[in-house]
Amino acid sequence: MKRFLILTLAFIAFAIFTLPSFAFTPGKWSHKDQFIFFKGKKGPSKEIVRNAEGQVIYVADYIYDEDGHLIQETYSDKEGKSDGKTIFRYVDGAVTSEEIYGPNNSLVEKKEFVYRGKILKKLIVKNLEGKNLISYSLETDKDGMLVSGEGKSSESKDMESFRIVTDPKRPNVQIQYLLDDKKIKHGEIHFKYDGKGNLAEREFFQSEFHRVNKLKYKADGSLESFSFHVKQGDNWVLEKTHFLVYDENAKSKVSKQEKKEEFLTTGNNSLQEH
């Protein structure tokens, strides 16, 4: 399998929470998306990742601006050593770039967000030298919901795409189809919402590969934790769990409406969530 496809599929197949990540697929989901693409919502101050045995394997700390936008993530490994950071930059409330730095504080990768009016239409991934690696073209419907996208590798010219639809038999489920350069499906992700409109599960299917991401909320509706499980034979095996730590009065609620508004900015909001 070609490197371009491997990187992107690895990222979209629930590896998006292995920080920092050096690949990006528009249409991904991350609990951090709402704090990058929306205004006025305060998120968690810390994220602690534990393996199936309960041991800490990773920690992320978050800093926000006055509008509640995430402006910096710093990462630490299981020994507490610095493992890099990510910086987000905004113009008029809309995210314009995401810069990933390694442990030595050197730039590793940069993502640039390109708009048409207030709608995100393109995302460009560049290496540390500023050379384009991957370019994504994005399409939204009349309500601003991201419905499809196509990515092209600048070097290999490999292409892949995705499209998102609502399951006609299950109105609380949205399906993201992953397509190769011939528009043949090679995987899909199911976004399942509970009765309150909160994202409850994400399931990833590709050939015999089957994984699930389960989200747990507090009584006040804030996201408390999310776990990753992989199916081995007839059994589900826990891989890791991410626990969110909040300052007083901070909330993190991932609603269906927020998912729909990914990649759309308005006069009061910005976009989008890896």
mmCIF file of C-alpha atoms in Angstrom:
data_model
loop_
_atom_site.group_PDB
_atom_site.id
_atom_site.type_symbol
_atom_site.label_atom_id
_atom_site.label_comp_id
_atom_site.label_asym_id
_atom_site.label_seq_id
_atom_site.Cartn_x
_atom_site.Cartn_y
_atom_site.Cartn_z
ATOM 1 C CA MET A 1 0.000 0.000 0.000
ATOM 2 C CA LYS A 2 1.301 3.427 -0.879
ATOM 3 C CA ARG A 3 2.668 5.702 1.836
ATOM 4 C CA PHE A 4 0.103 8.452 1.216
ATOM 5 C CA LEU A 5 -2.794 6.088 1.777
ATOM 6 C CA ILE A 6 -1.140 4.418 4.756
ATOM 7 C CA LEU A 7 -0.559 7.733 6.536
ATOM 8 C CA THR A 8 -4.069 8.974 6.009
ATOM 9 C CA LEU A 9 -5.820 5.735 6.851
ATOM 10 C CA ALA A 10 -3.699 5.305 9.944
ATOM 11 C CA PHE A 11 -4.761 8.744 11.034
ATOM 12 C CA ILE A 12 -8.438 8.324 10.293
ATOM 13 C CA ALA A 13 -8.554 4.815 11.768
ATOM 14 C CA PHE A 14 -8.646 6.141 15.305
ATOM 15 C CA ALA A 15 -4.950 6.862 15.479
ATOM 16 C CA ILE A 16 -5.904 10.526 15.551
ATOM 17 C CA PHE A 17 -5.452 10.654 19.302
ATOM 18 C CA THR A 18 -1.856 9.450 19.269
ATOM 19 C CA LEU A 19 -0.239 12.839 19.734
ATOM 20 C CA PRO A 20 1.390 14.482 17.974
ATOM 21 C CA SER A 21 0.160 13.169 14.625
ATOM 22 C CA PHE A 22 1.839 13.952 11.319
ATOM 23 C CA ALA A 23 -1.076 13.260 8.995
ATOM 24 C CA PHE A 24 -4.495 14.802 8.561
ATOM 25 C CA THR A 25 -7.774 13.801 7.001
ATOM 26 C CA PRO A 26 -10.575 16.363 6.741
ATOM 27 C CA GLY A 27 -13.728 14.842 8.144
ATOM 28 C CA LYS A 28 -11.882 13.275 11.034
ATOM 29 C CA TRP A 29 -13.301 13.744 14.501
ATOM 30 C CA SER A 30 -11.551 14.979 17.604
ATOM 31 C CA HIS A 31 -13.020 16.322 20.825
ATOM 32 C CA LYS A 32 -10.694 19.312 20.284
ATOM 33 C CA ASP A 33 -12.347 20.303 16.997
ATOM 34 C CA GLN A 34 -15.009 22.414 18.677
ATOM 35 C CA PHE A 35 -12.321 24.480 20.421
ATOM 36 C CA ILE A 36 -10.487 25.093 17.139
ATOM 37 C CA PHE A 37 -13.459 25.733 14.873
ATOM 38 C CA PHE A 38 -15.967 27.320 17.256
ATOM 39 C CA LYS A 39 -15.914 30.434 19.401
ATOM 40 C CA GLY A 40 -16.695 30.892 23.069
ATOM 41 C CA LYS A 41 -16.417 27.342 24.417
ATOM 42 C CA LYS A 42 -13.869 26.518 27.059
ATOM 43 C CA GLY A 43 -12.333 23.071 26.799
ATOM 44 C CA PRO A 44 -10.370 20.772 29.085
ATOM 45 C CA SER A 45 -7.049 21.963 30.440
ATOM 46 C CA LYS A 46 -5.461 18.522 30.318
ATOM 47 C CA GLU A 47 -5.875 15.140 28.647
ATOM 48 C CA ILE A 48 -4.419 12.011 30.256
ATOM 49 C CA VAL A 49 -4.077 8.840 28.186
ATOM 50 C CA ARG A 50 -3.920 5.502 29.999
ATOM 51 C CA ASN A 51 -3.393 2.030 28.547
ATOM 52 C CA ALA A 52 -5.583 -0.985 29.298
ATOM 53 C CA GLU A 53 -3.664 -1.561 32.547
ATOM 54 C CA GLY A 54 -4.318 1.990 33.715
ATOM 55 C CA GLN A 55 -0.772 3.211 33.225
ATOM 56 C CA VAL A 56 -0.255 6.766 31.953
ATOM 57 C CA ILE A 57 1.260 6.686 28.472
ATOM 58 C CA TYR A 58 0.706 10.256 27.322
ATOM 59 C CA VAL A 59 -0.377 13.681 28.605
ATOM 60 C CA ALA A 60 -1.494 16.784 26.711
ATOM 61 C CA ASP A 61 -1.965 20.273 28.176
ATOM 62 C CA TYR A 62 -4.124 22.904 26.460
ATOM 63 C CA ILE A 63 -4.064 26.707 26.304
ATOM 64 C CA TYR A 64 -6.962 28.825 24.967
ATOM 65 C CA ASP A 65 -7.416 32.430 23.875
ATOM 66 C CA GLU A 66 -10.050 34.838 25.228
ATOM 67 C CA ASP A 67 -12.651 33.513 22.795
ATOM 68 C CA GLY A 68 -12.156 29.919 23.941
ATOM 69 C CA HIS A 69 -10.203 28.857 20.860
ATOM 70 C CA LEU A 70 -7.457 26.304 21.383
ATOM 71 C CA ILE A 71 -4.156 28.024 20.593
ATOM 72 C CA GLN A 72 -1.570 25.562 21.907
ATOM 73 C CA GLU A 73 -1.191 21.905 22.877
ATOM 74 C CA THR A 74 1.919 20.659 24.635
ATOM 75 C CA TYR A 75 2.686 16.959 24.925
ATOM 76 C CA SER A 76 4.538 14.840 27.452
ATOM 77 C CA ASP A 77 5.435 11.157 27.285
ATOM 78 C CA LYS A 78 4.906 8.589 30.044
ATOM 79 C CA GLU A 79 8.063 9.756 31.795
ATOM 80 C CA GLY A 80 6.947 13.386 31.783
ATOM 81 C CA LYS A 81 9.437 14.451 29.128
ATOM 82 C CA SER A 82 8.425 17.004 26.527
ATOM 83 C CA ASP A 83 7.269 15.450 23.267
ATOM 84 C CA GLY A 84 6.516 18.544 21.238
ATOM 85 C CA LYS A 85 3.630 20.939 20.774
ATOM 86 C CA THR A 86 1.030 22.167 18.294
ATOM 87 C CA ILE A 87 0.199 25.840 17.754
ATOM 88 C CA PHE A 88 -3.019 27.070 16.112
ATOM 89 C CA ARG A 89 -3.261 30.514 14.519
ATOM 90 C CA TYR A 90 -6.470 32.442 13.761
ATOM 91 C CA VAL A 91 -7.615 35.421 11.703
ATOM 92 C CA ASP A 92 -10.980 36.993 12.566
ATOM 93 C CA GLY A 93 -11.890 33.877 14.564
ATOM 94 C CA ALA A 94 -11.141 31.398 11.783
ATOM 95 C CA VAL A 95 -8.233 28.986 12.102
ATOM 96 C CA THR A 96 -5.674 29.620 9.368
ATOM 97 C CA SER A 97 -2.817 27.323 10.319
ATOM 98 C CA GLU A 98 -1.798 24.428 12.542
ATOM 99 C CA GLU A 99 1.927 24.108 13.252
ATOM 100 C CA ILE A 100 3.413 20.921 14.694
ATOM 101 C CA TYR A 101 6.737 21.066 16.522
ATOM 102 C CA GLY A 102 8.942 18.234 17.724
ATOM 103 C CA PRO A 103 10.570 17.775 21.161
ATOM 104 C CA ASN A 104 13.475 20.001 20.100
ATOM 105 C CA ASN A 105 11.031 22.838 19.292
ATOM 106 C CA SER A 106 11.698 22.565 15.553
ATOM 107 C CA LEU A 107 8.848 22.756 13.040
ATOM 108 C CA VAL A 108 7.850 19.323 11.742
ATOM 109 C CA GLU A 109 4.720 20.030 9.716
ATOM 110 C CA LYS A 110 2.281 22.823 8.941
ATOM 111 C CA LYS A 111 -1.346 22.730 7.825
ATOM 112 C CA GLU A 112 -2.866 25.749 6.084
ATOM 113 C CA PHE A 113 -6.638 26.330 5.894
ATOM 114 C CA VAL A 114 -7.915 28.123 2.784
ATOM 115 C CA TYR A 115 -11.388 29.691 2.629
ATOM 116 C CA ARG A 116 -13.828 30.927 0.035
ATOM 117 C CA GLY A 117 -15.670 33.614 1.901
ATOM 118 C CA LYS A 118 -16.316 31.998 5.265
ATOM 119 C CA ILE A 119 -16.402 28.413 3.985
ATOM 120 C CA LEU A 120 -13.326 26.195 4.268
ATOM 121 C CA LYS A 121 -12.589 24.895 0.770
ATOM 122 C CA LYS A 122 -9.044 23.601 0.908
ATOM 123 C CA LEU A 123 -6.463 22.301 3.354
ATOM 124 C CA ILE A 124 -2.783 22.077 2.467
ATOM 125 C CA VAL A 125 -0.243 20.011 4.420
ATOM 126 C CA LYS A 126 3.384 21.202 4.205
ATOM 127 C CA ASN A 127 6.649 19.802 5.519
ATOM 128 C CA LEU A 128 9.177 21.674 7.646
ATOM 129 C CA GLU A 129 10.691 23.227 4.509
ATOM 130 C CA GLY A 130 7.349 24.611 3.367
ATOM 131 C CA LYS A 131 6.924 22.110 0.527
ATOM 132 C CA ASN A 132 3.373 20.937 -0.195
ATOM 133 C CA LEU A 133 2.819 17.307 0.777
ATOM 134 C CA ILE A 134 -0.945 16.830 0.441
ATOM 135 C CA SER A 135 -3.755 19.086 -0.773
ATOM 136 C CA TYR A 136 -7.401 18.491 0.127
ATOM 137 C CA SER A 137 -10.398 19.981 -1.670
ATOM 138 C CA LEU A 138 -13.582 20.077 0.424
ATOM 139 C CA GLU A 139 -17.282 20.357 -0.359
ATOM 140 C CA THR A 140 -20.168 21.305 1.938
ATOM 141 C CA ASP A 141 -23.928 21.268 1.477
ATOM 142 C CA LYS A 142 -26.246 24.295 1.679
ATOM 143 C CA ASP A 143 -26.287 24.024 5.480
ATOM 144 C CA GLY A 144 -22.512 24.124 5.682
ATOM 145 C CA MET A 145 -22.137 20.439 6.526
ATOM 146 C CA LEU A 146 -18.992 18.776 5.195
ATOM 147 C CA VAL A 147 -20.165 16.138 2.729
ATOM 148 C CA SER A 148 -17.093 15.165 0.718
ATOM 149 C CA GLY A 149 -13.422 15.765 0.173
ATOM 150 C CA GLU A 150 -10.559 14.694 -2.057
ATOM 151 C CA GLY A 151 -6.870 14.586 -1.220
ATOM 152 C CA LYS A 152 -3.909 14.423 -3.577
ATOM 153 C CA SER A 153 -0.275 13.712 -2.782
ATOM 154 C CA SER A 154 2.036 16.311 -4.332
ATOM 155 C CA GLU A 155 4.842 13.787 -4.848
ATOM 156 C CA SER A 156 3.212 10.493 -5.800
ATOM 157 C CA LYS A 157 0.025 12.068 -7.233
ATOM 158 C CA ASP A 158 -1.938 9.382 -5.357
ATOM 159 C CA MET A 159 -5.529 10.382 -4.632
ATOM 160 C CA GLU A 160 -8.137 9.400 -2.087
ATOM 161 C CA SER A 161 -11.504 10.789 -1.120
ATOM 162 C CA PHE A 162 -14.375 10.494 1.312
ATOM 163 C CA ARG A 163 -18.065 11.311 1.480
ATOM 164 C CA ILE A 164 -20.407 11.589 4.441
ATOM 165 C CA VAL A 165 -24.094 10.618 4.405
ATOM 166 C CA THR A 166 -26.863 10.028 6.923
ATOM 167 C CA ASP A 167 -27.859 6.375 7.248
ATOM 168 C CA PRO A 168 -31.390 6.183 5.726
ATOM 169 C CA LYS A 169 -32.345 3.401 8.169
ATOM 170 C CA ARG A 170 -30.808 5.038 11.234
ATOM 171 C CA PRO A 171 -31.288 8.822 11.391
ATOM 172 C CA ASN A 172 -28.992 9.026 14.432
ATOM 173 C CA VAL A 173 -26.054 7.605 12.432
ATOM 174 C CA GLN A 174 -23.797 9.360 9.943
ATOM 175 C CA ILE A 175 -21.491 7.291 7.734
ATOM 176 C CA GLN A 176 -18.184 8.419 6.294
ATOM 177 C CA TYR A 177 -17.111 6.317 3.294
ATOM 178 C CA LEU A 178 -13.395 6.143 2.483
ATOM 179 C CA LEU A 179 -12.694 5.806 -1.251
ATOM 180 C CA ASP A 180 -9.604 5.032 -3.305
ATOM 181 C CA ASP A 181 -8.536 6.815 -6.506
ATOM 182 C CA LYS A 182 -11.100 4.781 -8.472
ATOM 183 C CA LYS A 183 -13.889 5.764 -6.050
ATOM 184 C CA ILE A 184 -14.048 2.202 -4.720
ATOM 185 C CA LYS A 185 -14.877 1.959 -1.019
ATOM 186 C CA HIS A 186 -12.061 0.621 1.144
ATOM 187 C CA GLY A 187 -13.452 1.504 4.567
ATOM 188 C CA GLU A 188 -16.121 3.392 6.468
ATOM 189 C CA ILE A 189 -16.688 5.139 9.790
ATOM 190 C CA HIS A 190 -20.050 5.234 11.595
ATOM 191 C CA PHE A 191 -20.824 8.209 13.850
ATOM 192 C CA LYS A 192 -23.584 7.244 16.315
ATOM 193 C CA TYR A 193 -25.476 9.820 18.400
ATOM 194 C CA ASP A 194 -27.507 9.280 21.563
ATOM 195 C CA GLY A 195 -30.995 10.613 22.309
ATOM 196 C CA LYS A 196 -29.540 13.936 23.463
ATOM 197 C CA GLY A 197 -27.667 14.444 20.211
ATOM 198 C CA ASN A 198 -24.264 13.701 21.740
ATOM 199 C CA LEU A 199 -21.742 11.645 19.816
ATOM 200 C CA ALA A 200 -21.736 8.269 21.602
ATOM 201 C CA GLU A 201 -19.680 5.944 19.388
ATOM 202 C CA ARG A 202 -17.484 5.886 16.319
ATOM 203 C CA GLU A 203 -16.985 2.563 14.563
ATOM 204 C CA PHE A 204 -14.329 1.963 11.924
ATOM 205 C CA PHE A 205 -14.575 -0.871 9.393
ATOM 206 C CA GLN A 206 -11.963 -1.907 6.841
ATOM 207 C CA SER A 207 -11.843 -5.475 5.553
ATOM 208 C CA GLU A 208 -11.473 -7.627 8.701
ATOM 209 C CA PHE A 209 -10.379 -4.633 10.754
ATOM 210 C CA HIS A 210 -13.019 -3.413 13.237
ATOM 211 C CA ARG A 211 -12.508 -0.810 15.954
ATOM 212 C CA VAL A 212 -14.789 1.309 18.109
ATOM 213 C CA ASN A 213 -14.380 4.571 20.000
ATOM 214 C CA LYS A 214 -16.813 5.012 22.939
ATOM 215 C CA LEU A 215 -17.511 8.364 24.568
ATOM 216 C CA LYS A 216 -18.644 8.940 28.155
ATOM 217 C CA TYR A 217 -20.289 12.131 29.413
ATOM 218 C CA LYS A 218 -20.808 13.658 32.845
ATOM 219 C CA ALA A 219 -24.253 14.504 34.186
ATOM 220 C CA ASP A 220 -23.813 18.129 33.059
ATOM 221 C CA GLY A 221 -23.179 17.009 29.473
ATOM 222 C CA SER A 222 -19.423 17.595 29.391
ATOM 223 C CA LEU A 223 -17.248 14.929 27.824
ATOM 224 C CA GLU A 224 -15.536 12.966 30.594
ATOM 225 C CA SER A 225 -13.531 10.318 28.730
ATOM 226 C CA PHE A 226 -13.329 8.282 25.540
ATOM 227 C CA SER A 227 -11.925 4.812 25.010
ATOM 228 C CA PHE A 228 -10.667 2.769 22.061
ATOM 229 C CA HIS A 229 -11.419 -0.908 21.552
ATOM 230 C CA VAL A 230 -10.365 -3.368 18.852
ATOM 231 C CA LYS A 231 -12.158 -6.558 17.939
ATOM 232 C CA GLN A 232 -10.019 -9.687 18.135
ATOM 233 C CA GLY A 233 -11.971 -12.732 17.022
ATOM 234 C CA ASP A 234 -15.270 -12.588 18.884
ATOM 235 C CA ASN A 235 -13.928 -10.418 21.693
ATOM 236 C CA TRP A 236 -13.511 -6.695 22.171
ATOM 237 C CA VAL A 237 -10.186 -5.628 23.686
ATOM 238 C CA LEU A 238 -9.616 -2.256 25.367
ATOM 239 C CA GLU A 239 -6.568 -0.453 24.000
ATOM 240 C CA LYS A 240 -6.531 2.883 25.822
ATOM 241 C CA THR A 241 -8.697 5.504 27.488
ATOM 242 C CA HIS A 242 -8.398 9.290 27.346
ATOM 243 C CA PHE A 243 -9.460 11.180 30.480
ATOM 244 C CA LEU A 244 -10.227 14.910 30.311
ATOM 245 C CA VAL A 245 -9.421 17.290 33.161
ATOM 246 C CA TYR A 246 -11.321 20.575 33.421
ATOM 247 C CA ASP A 247 -10.886 23.854 35.185
ATOM 248 C CA GLU A 248 -13.921 25.075 37.071
ATOM 249 C CA ASN A 249 -17.015 25.666 34.897
ATOM 250 C CA ALA A 250 -15.313 24.286 31.760
ATOM 251 C CA LYS A 251 -17.383 22.028 29.500
ATOM 252 C CA SER A 252 -16.789 19.869 26.450
ATOM 253 C CA LYS A 253 -19.949 18.656 24.761
ATOM 254 C CA VAL A 254 -19.762 17.085 21.311
ATOM 255 C CA SER A 255 -23.197 17.494 19.770
ATOM 256 C CA LYS A 256 -24.568 16.427 16.412
ATOM 257 C CA GLN A 257 -25.095 20.060 15.476
ATOM 258 C CA GLU A 258 -21.435 20.830 16.147
ATOM 259 C CA LYS A 259 -20.428 17.854 14.000
ATOM 260 C CA LYS A 260 -22.665 19.168 11.198
ATOM 261 C CA GLU A 261 -21.073 22.593 11.360
ATOM 262 C CA GLU A 262 -17.521 21.316 10.889
ATOM 263 C CA PHE A 263 -15.471 23.330 8.413
ATOM 264 C CA LEU A 264 -18.000 26.204 8.342
ATOM 265 C CA THR A 265 -17.415 29.670 9.748
ATOM 266 C CA THR A 266 -20.072 32.257 10.379
ATOM 267 C CA GLY A 267 -19.891 35.771 11.704
ATOM 268 C CA ASN A 268 -19.815 34.435 15.278
ATOM 269 C CA ASN A 269 -18.314 30.979 14.779
ATOM 270 C CA SER A 270 -15.377 29.286 13.115
ATOM 271 C CA LEU A 271 -14.982 25.787 11.820
ATOM 272 C CA GLN A 272 -15.184 22.153 12.909
ATOM 273 C CA GLU A 273 -12.107 16.943 14.956
ATOM 274 C CA HIS A 274 -8.479 14.440 14.112
#
